[in-house]
Amino acid sequence: MLAVRFIKAYPEAYALLSQYGDEKTDAVVKFDEKNFAFVKAISGTEEYSSPADYAEFLSRFVSEELGARLCIGVGSTVRGFYDLASSYTHAAAALKYAEIFSGGEGVHSYKEYMLVKMLEEVPKERLSEFMSDVTDEQIKEVFDDEEMLLTAEKFLSSSLNVSETSRSLYMHRNTLLYRLDKIEKATGLNIRLFPDAVTFRILTVLYKLLKK
């Protein structure tokens, strides 16, 4: 199941989403002008490799047709009607986490936020103690700088690919490299390297959990 949230209301959104559901097996449920659930049955002849792949297609289509900005949460694949509630819970959780950690747009799976879910179970006092142990004022400056944090997160979500990150941010390659160097100088973490990127990601999650 998919949970679909539009940044602003579009009267034609329900009809448009319904066009991409098979009338016998699929369903679109409207909660309000911005929020919908999309139940998509999967058959052996599907041209999409995964629910997330289909969600990417749906997101592109709706964005092009309406000029809309939206976020889609991808729930777990289930075998029966009675498991749909669990799948929607996962999809809705993906939307919630995307709002906090990913800017509230794009396609996001519940599994993408397993680290967040695990850290949420830790008392905030313990998280705060750990954060204090591993950070200093320079690192906090990076986290408090929305532009720098966006650059780092886009670099991580682009699989540490400089060219792809530059294109998605409409940023000159040299500007991006300068920012990555600045992040390394402030944090001691070279996020071009996978181990440091993982550490930076964990610290980012901790920072946002403590801030929310």
PDB file of C-alpha atoms in Angstrom:
ATOM      1  CA  MET A   1       0.000   0.000   0.000  1.00  0.00           C
ATOM      2  CA  LEU A   2       1.049   3.578  -0.667  1.00  0.00           C
ATOM      3  CA  ALA A   3       0.305   6.634   1.461  1.00  0.00           C
ATOM      4  CA  VAL A   4       0.184   9.756  -0.725  1.00  0.00           C
ATOM      5  CA  ARG A   5       0.421  13.281   0.665  1.00  0.00           C
ATOM      6  CA  PHE A   6       0.284  16.428  -1.470  1.00  0.00           C
ATOM      7  CA  ILE A   7       2.025  19.575  -0.264  1.00  0.00           C
ATOM      8  CA  LYS A   8      -1.124  21.516  -1.140  1.00  0.00           C
ATOM      9  CA  ALA A   9      -4.652  20.473  -2.095  1.00  0.00           C
ATOM     10  CA  TYR A  10      -5.572  19.651  -5.712  1.00  0.00           C
ATOM     11  CA  PRO A  11      -9.304  19.030  -6.426  1.00  0.00           C
ATOM     12  CA  GLU A  12      -8.453  16.692  -9.315  1.00  0.00           C
ATOM     13  CA  ALA A  13      -5.957  14.577  -7.340  1.00  0.00           C
ATOM     14  CA  TYR A  14      -8.393  11.778  -6.457  1.00  0.00           C
ATOM     15  CA  ALA A  15      -9.577  11.312 -10.047  1.00  0.00           C
ATOM     16  CA  LEU A  16      -6.027  11.361 -11.341  1.00  0.00           C
ATOM     17  CA  LEU A  17      -4.813   8.750  -8.850  1.00  0.00           C
ATOM     18  CA  SER A  18      -7.835   6.584  -9.650  1.00  0.00           C
ATOM     19  CA  GLN A  19      -6.811   6.457 -13.312  1.00  0.00           C
ATOM     20  CA  TYR A  20      -3.819   4.387 -12.297  1.00  0.00           C
ATOM     21  CA  GLY A  21      -5.741   1.787 -10.347  1.00  0.00           C
ATOM     22  CA  ASP A  22      -7.276  -1.341 -11.841  1.00  0.00           C
ATOM     23  CA  GLU A  23     -10.977  -1.014 -11.018  1.00  0.00           C
ATOM     24  CA  LYS A  24     -11.252  -4.691  -9.991  1.00  0.00           C
ATOM     25  CA  THR A  25      -8.269  -5.040  -7.682  1.00  0.00           C
ATOM     26  CA  ASP A  26      -6.977  -1.580  -6.789  1.00  0.00           C
ATOM     27  CA  ALA A  27      -8.460   1.221  -4.725  1.00  0.00           C
ATOM     28  CA  VAL A  28      -7.807   4.845  -3.854  1.00  0.00           C
ATOM     29  CA  VAL A  29      -9.063   6.079  -0.484  1.00  0.00           C
ATOM     30  CA  LYS A  30      -9.377   9.818   0.130  1.00  0.00           C
ATOM     31  CA  PHE A  31      -8.847  11.010   3.715  1.00  0.00           C
ATOM     32  CA  ASP A  32      -8.887  14.732   2.955  1.00  0.00           C
ATOM     33  CA  GLU A  33      -7.854  17.083   0.139  1.00  0.00           C
ATOM     34  CA  LYS A  34      -4.163  16.296   0.610  1.00  0.00           C
ATOM     35  CA  ASN A  35      -3.985  12.722   1.916  1.00  0.00           C
ATOM     36  CA  PHE A  36      -4.798   9.472   0.148  1.00  0.00           C
ATOM     37  CA  ALA A  37      -4.166   5.746   0.455  1.00  0.00           C
ATOM     38  CA  PHE A  38      -3.470   3.806  -2.734  1.00  0.00           C
ATOM     39  CA  VAL A  39      -3.971   0.029  -2.675  1.00  0.00           C
ATOM     40  CA  LYS A  40      -2.144  -1.603  -5.585  1.00  0.00           C
ATOM     41  CA  ALA A  41      -2.441  -5.321  -6.297  1.00  0.00           C
ATOM     42  CA  ILE A  42       0.727  -6.997  -7.574  1.00  0.00           C
ATOM     43  CA  SER A  43       0.615  -9.704 -10.231  1.00  0.00           C
ATOM     44  CA  GLY A  44       3.314 -11.837 -11.778  1.00  0.00           C
ATOM     45  CA  THR A  45       3.205  -9.762 -14.952  1.00  0.00           C
ATOM     46  CA  GLU A  46       3.970  -6.391 -13.352  1.00  0.00           C
ATOM     47  CA  GLU A  47       6.395  -4.221 -15.312  1.00  0.00           C
ATOM     48  CA  TYR A  48       7.629  -2.581 -12.105  1.00  0.00           C
ATOM     49  CA  SER A  49      10.415  -4.232 -10.135  1.00  0.00           C
ATOM     50  CA  SER A  50       9.060  -3.249  -6.703  1.00  0.00           C
ATOM     51  CA  PRO A  51       6.349  -1.186  -4.971  1.00  0.00           C
ATOM     52  CA  ALA A  52       8.887   1.639  -4.626  1.00  0.00           C
ATOM     53  CA  ASP A  53       9.523   1.490  -8.379  1.00  0.00           C
ATOM     54  CA  TYR A  54       5.790   1.853  -9.037  1.00  0.00           C
ATOM     55  CA  ALA A  55       5.596   4.696  -6.509  1.00  0.00           C
ATOM     56  CA  GLU A  56       8.395   6.521  -8.365  1.00  0.00           C
ATOM     57  CA  PHE A  57       6.430   6.165 -11.600  1.00  0.00           C
ATOM     58  CA  LEU A  58       3.227   7.394  -9.948  1.00  0.00           C
ATOM     59  CA  SER A  59       5.036  10.346  -8.376  1.00  0.00           C
ATOM     60  CA  ARG A  60       6.534  11.411 -11.719  1.00  0.00           C
ATOM     61  CA  PHE A  61       3.196  11.072 -13.502  1.00  0.00           C
ATOM     62  CA  VAL A  62       1.226  13.076 -10.939  1.00  0.00           C
ATOM     63  CA  SER A  63       3.938  15.750 -10.723  1.00  0.00           C
ATOM     64  CA  GLU A  64       3.904  16.199 -14.490  1.00  0.00           C
ATOM     65  CA  GLU A  65       0.111  16.227 -14.802  1.00  0.00           C
ATOM     66  CA  LEU A  66      -0.644  18.576 -11.916  1.00  0.00           C
ATOM     67  CA  GLY A  67       2.663  20.353 -11.410  1.00  0.00           C
ATOM     68  CA  ALA A  68       2.277  19.045  -7.880  1.00  0.00           C
ATOM     69  CA  ARG A  69       4.781  18.462  -5.124  1.00  0.00           C
ATOM     70  CA  LEU A  70       4.026  15.336  -3.155  1.00  0.00           C
ATOM     71  CA  CYS A  71       5.413  12.657  -0.894  1.00  0.00           C
ATOM     72  CA  ILE A  72       4.658   8.937  -1.176  1.00  0.00           C
ATOM     73  CA  GLY A  73       5.224   6.483   1.657  1.00  0.00           C
ATOM     74  CA  VAL A  74       5.655   2.851   0.632  1.00  0.00           C
ATOM     75  CA  GLY A  75       4.238   0.226   2.975  1.00  0.00           C
ATOM     76  CA  SER A  76       5.040  -3.458   3.199  1.00  0.00           C
ATOM     77  CA  THR A  77       3.751  -5.946   0.618  1.00  0.00           C
ATOM     78  CA  VAL A  78       0.978  -8.091   2.107  1.00  0.00           C
ATOM     79  CA  ARG A  79      -0.857 -11.225   0.996  1.00  0.00           C
ATOM     80  CA  GLY A  80      -4.311 -10.649   2.399  1.00  0.00           C
ATOM     81  CA  PHE A  81      -6.957  -7.998   3.009  1.00  0.00           C
ATOM     82  CA  TYR A  82      -6.592  -8.213   6.784  1.00  0.00           C
ATOM     83  CA  ASP A  83      -2.939  -7.157   6.585  1.00  0.00           C
ATOM     84  CA  LEU A  84      -3.682  -3.901   4.761  1.00  0.00           C
ATOM     85  CA  ALA A  85      -3.903  -1.958   8.022  1.00  0.00           C
ATOM     86  CA  SER A  86      -0.353  -2.976   8.907  1.00  0.00           C
ATOM     87  CA  SER A  87       0.892  -1.985   5.453  1.00  0.00           C
ATOM     88  CA  TYR A  88      -0.785   1.422   5.709  1.00  0.00           C
ATOM     89  CA  THR A  89       0.711   1.957   9.167  1.00  0.00           C
ATOM     90  CA  HIS A  90       4.163   1.422   7.651  1.00  0.00           C
ATOM     91  CA  ALA A  91       3.406   3.714   4.694  1.00  0.00           C
ATOM     92  CA  ALA A  92       2.102   6.468   6.988  1.00  0.00           C
ATOM     93  CA  ALA A  93       5.174   6.115   9.211  1.00  0.00           C
ATOM     94  CA  ALA A  94       7.376   6.569   6.125  1.00  0.00           C
ATOM     95  CA  LEU A  95       5.534   9.841   5.429  1.00  0.00           C
ATOM     96  CA  LYS A  96       6.061  10.991   9.005  1.00  0.00           C
ATOM     97  CA  TYR A  97       9.779  10.225   8.934  1.00  0.00           C
ATOM     98  CA  ALA A  98      10.171  11.770   5.474  1.00  0.00           C
ATOM     99  CA  GLU A  99       8.739  15.016   6.841  1.00  0.00           C
ATOM    100  CA  ILE A 100      11.414  15.104   9.548  1.00  0.00           C
ATOM    101  CA  PHE A 101      14.417  13.614   7.788  1.00  0.00           C
ATOM    102  CA  SER A 102      13.934  14.006   4.035  1.00  0.00           C
ATOM    103  CA  GLY A 103      12.207  17.313   3.395  1.00  0.00           C
ATOM    104  CA  GLY A 104       8.708  15.836   3.069  1.00  0.00           C
ATOM    105  CA  GLU A 105       8.884  15.126  -0.669  1.00  0.00           C
ATOM    106  CA  GLY A 106       9.744  12.203  -2.934  1.00  0.00           C
ATOM    107  CA  VAL A 107       9.231   8.457  -2.481  1.00  0.00           C
ATOM    108  CA  HIS A 108      10.223   6.839   0.794  1.00  0.00           C
ATOM    109  CA  SER A 109       9.948   3.314   2.160  1.00  0.00           C
ATOM    110  CA  TYR A 110       9.364   2.407   5.792  1.00  0.00           C
ATOM    111  CA  LYS A 111      12.486   0.230   5.603  1.00  0.00           C
ATOM    112  CA  GLU A 112      14.500   3.325   4.730  1.00  0.00           C
ATOM    113  CA  TYR A 113      13.976   4.569   8.281  1.00  0.00           C
ATOM    114  CA  MET A 114      14.765   1.434  10.282  1.00  0.00           C
ATOM    115  CA  LEU A 115      17.710   3.211  11.924  1.00  0.00           C
ATOM    116  CA  VAL A 116      15.409   6.053  12.953  1.00  0.00           C
ATOM    117  CA  LYS A 117      12.857   3.598  14.328  1.00  0.00           C
ATOM    118  CA  MET A 118      15.503   1.839  16.425  1.00  0.00           C
ATOM    119  CA  LEU A 119      16.948   5.080  17.796  1.00  0.00           C
ATOM    120  CA  GLU A 120      13.456   6.303  18.694  1.00  0.00           C
ATOM    121  CA  GLU A 121      13.263   3.437  21.177  1.00  0.00           C
ATOM    122  CA  VAL A 122      16.281   4.811  23.077  1.00  0.00           C
ATOM    123  CA  PRO A 123      15.441   7.349  25.827  1.00  0.00           C
ATOM    124  CA  LYS A 124      16.202  10.906  24.751  1.00  0.00           C
ATOM    125  CA  GLU A 125      18.463  11.391  27.768  1.00  0.00           C
ATOM    126  CA  ARG A 126      20.756   8.621  26.516  1.00  0.00           C
ATOM    127  CA  LEU A 127      20.736   9.989  22.986  1.00  0.00           C
ATOM    128  CA  SER A 128      21.586  13.452  24.292  1.00  0.00           C
ATOM    129  CA  GLU A 129      24.492  12.078  26.328  1.00  0.00           C
ATOM    130  CA  PHE A 130      25.886  10.253  23.311  1.00  0.00           C
ATOM    131  CA  MET A 131      25.481  13.316  21.089  1.00  0.00           C
ATOM    132  CA  SER A 132      27.326  15.470  23.628  1.00  0.00           C
ATOM    133  CA  ASP A 133      30.197  12.977  23.757  1.00  0.00           C
ATOM    134  CA  VAL A 134      30.825  12.927  20.007  1.00  0.00           C
ATOM    135  CA  THR A 135      30.039  16.480  18.915  1.00  0.00           C
ATOM    136  CA  ASP A 136      31.474  19.927  19.484  1.00  0.00           C
ATOM    137  CA  GLU A 137      30.533  23.458  18.448  1.00  0.00           C
ATOM    138  CA  GLN A 138      31.966  23.087  14.930  1.00  0.00           C
ATOM    139  CA  ILE A 139      29.848  20.019  14.208  1.00  0.00           C
ATOM    140  CA  LYS A 140      26.742  21.722  15.606  1.00  0.00           C
ATOM    141  CA  GLU A 141      27.348  24.635  13.241  1.00  0.00           C
ATOM    142  CA  VAL A 142      27.094  22.224  10.297  1.00  0.00           C
ATOM    143  CA  PHE A 143      23.850  20.738  11.622  1.00  0.00           C
ATOM    144  CA  ASP A 144      22.395  24.205  12.237  1.00  0.00           C
ATOM    145  CA  ASP A 145      23.281  25.346   8.706  1.00  0.00           C
ATOM    146  CA  GLU A 146      20.303  24.208   6.594  1.00  0.00           C
ATOM    147  CA  GLU A 147      22.182  24.717   3.327  1.00  0.00           C
ATOM    148  CA  MET A 148      25.163  22.617   4.416  1.00  0.00           C
ATOM    149  CA  LEU A 149      22.932  19.918   5.874  1.00  0.00           C
ATOM    150  CA  LEU A 150      20.849  19.762   2.696  1.00  0.00           C
ATOM    151  CA  THR A 151      24.030  19.420   0.643  1.00  0.00           C
ATOM    152  CA  ALA A 152      25.294  16.567   2.817  1.00  0.00           C
ATOM    153  CA  GLU A 153      21.970  14.733   2.831  1.00  0.00           C
ATOM    154  CA  LYS A 154      21.570  15.050  -0.929  1.00  0.00           C
ATOM    155  CA  PHE A 155      25.109  13.703  -1.368  1.00  0.00           C
ATOM    156  CA  LEU A 156      24.269  10.701   0.832  1.00  0.00           C
ATOM    157  CA  SER A 157      20.972  10.029  -0.944  1.00  0.00           C
ATOM    158  CA  SER A 158      22.802  10.221  -4.296  1.00  0.00           C
ATOM    159  CA  SER A 159      25.021   7.274  -3.280  1.00  0.00           C
ATOM    160  CA  LEU A 160      28.032   9.563  -2.657  1.00  0.00           C
ATOM    161  CA  ASN A 161      28.046  10.509  -6.339  1.00  0.00           C
ATOM    162  CA  VAL A 162      29.412  14.025  -6.887  1.00  0.00           C
ATOM    163  CA  SER A 163      28.054  14.477 -10.421  1.00  0.00           C
ATOM    164  CA  GLU A 164      24.546  13.310  -9.542  1.00  0.00           C
ATOM    165  CA  THR A 165      24.454  15.523  -6.442  1.00  0.00           C
ATOM    166  CA  SER A 166      25.602  18.558  -8.443  1.00  0.00           C
ATOM    167  CA  ARG A 167      22.841  18.005 -10.999  1.00  0.00           C
ATOM    168  CA  SER A 168      20.073  17.510  -8.452  1.00  0.00           C
ATOM    169  CA  LEU A 169      21.104  20.635  -6.507  1.00  0.00           C
ATOM    170  CA  TYR A 170      21.808  22.678  -9.665  1.00  0.00           C
ATOM    171  CA  MET A 171      25.194  23.361  -8.140  1.00  0.00           C
ATOM    172  CA  HIS A 172      28.617  23.679  -9.748  1.00  0.00           C
ATOM    173  CA  ARG A 173      30.827  20.686  -9.037  1.00  0.00           C
ATOM    174  CA  ASN A 174      33.539  22.855  -7.456  1.00  0.00           C
ATOM    175  CA  THR A 175      30.999  24.458  -5.109  1.00  0.00           C
ATOM    176  CA  LEU A 176      29.880  21.010  -3.985  1.00  0.00           C
ATOM    177  CA  LEU A 177      33.464  19.861  -3.411  1.00  0.00           C
ATOM    178  CA  TYR A 178      34.135  23.021  -1.399  1.00  0.00           C
ATOM    179  CA  ARG A 179      31.151  22.275   0.833  1.00  0.00           C
ATOM    180  CA  LEU A 180      32.185  18.649   1.312  1.00  0.00           C
ATOM    181  CA  ASP A 181      35.662  19.839   2.316  1.00  0.00           C
ATOM    182  CA  LYS A 182      34.087  22.325   4.742  1.00  0.00           C
ATOM    183  CA  ILE A 183      31.985  19.552   6.298  1.00  0.00           C
ATOM    184  CA  GLU A 184      35.082  17.378   6.672  1.00  0.00           C
ATOM    185  CA  LYS A 185      37.014  20.198   8.329  1.00  0.00           C
ATOM    186  CA  ALA A 186      34.196  20.899  10.802  1.00  0.00           C
ATOM    187  CA  THR A 187      33.286  17.299  11.641  1.00  0.00           C
ATOM    188  CA  GLY A 188      36.431  15.305  10.949  1.00  0.00           C
ATOM    189  CA  LEU A 189      34.308  13.071   8.701  1.00  0.00           C
ATOM    190  CA  ASN A 190      35.040  12.676   5.004  1.00  0.00           C
ATOM    191  CA  ILE A 191      31.568  11.720   3.825  1.00  0.00           C
ATOM    192  CA  ARG A 192      32.953  10.746   0.420  1.00  0.00           C
ATOM    193  CA  LEU A 193      34.026   7.563   2.242  1.00  0.00           C
ATOM    194  CA  PHE A 194      31.307   5.062   3.118  1.00  0.00           C
ATOM    195  CA  PRO A 195      32.251   4.498   6.813  1.00  0.00           C
ATOM    196  CA  ASP A 196      32.347   8.249   7.491  1.00  0.00           C
ATOM    197  CA  ALA A 197      29.115   8.721   5.549  1.00  0.00           C
ATOM    198  CA  VAL A 198      27.394   6.152   7.780  1.00  0.00           C
ATOM    199  CA  THR A 199      28.671   7.896  10.917  1.00  0.00           C
ATOM    200  CA  PHE A 200      27.501  11.276   9.631  1.00  0.00           C
ATOM    201  CA  ARG A 201      24.087   9.823   8.816  1.00  0.00           C
ATOM    202  CA  ILE A 202      23.713   8.451  12.351  1.00  0.00           C
ATOM    203  CA  LEU A 203      24.702  11.806  13.857  1.00  0.00           C
ATOM    204  CA  THR A 204      22.213  13.580  11.601  1.00  0.00           C
ATOM    205  CA  VAL A 205      19.418  11.258  12.704  1.00  0.00           C
ATOM    206  CA  LEU A 206      20.337  11.789  16.359  1.00  0.00           C
ATOM    207  CA  TYR A 207      20.387  15.556  15.901  1.00  0.00           C
ATOM    208  CA  LYS A 208      16.942  15.627  14.294  1.00  0.00           C
ATOM    209  CA  LEU A 209      15.426  13.217  16.808  1.00  0.00           C
ATOM    210  CA  LEU A 210      16.627  15.412  19.660  1.00  0.00           C
ATOM    211  CA  LYS A 211      15.419  18.546  17.915  1.00  0.00           C
ATOM    212  CA  LYS A 212      11.877  17.416  17.084  1.00  0.00           C
TER     213      LYS A 212
END
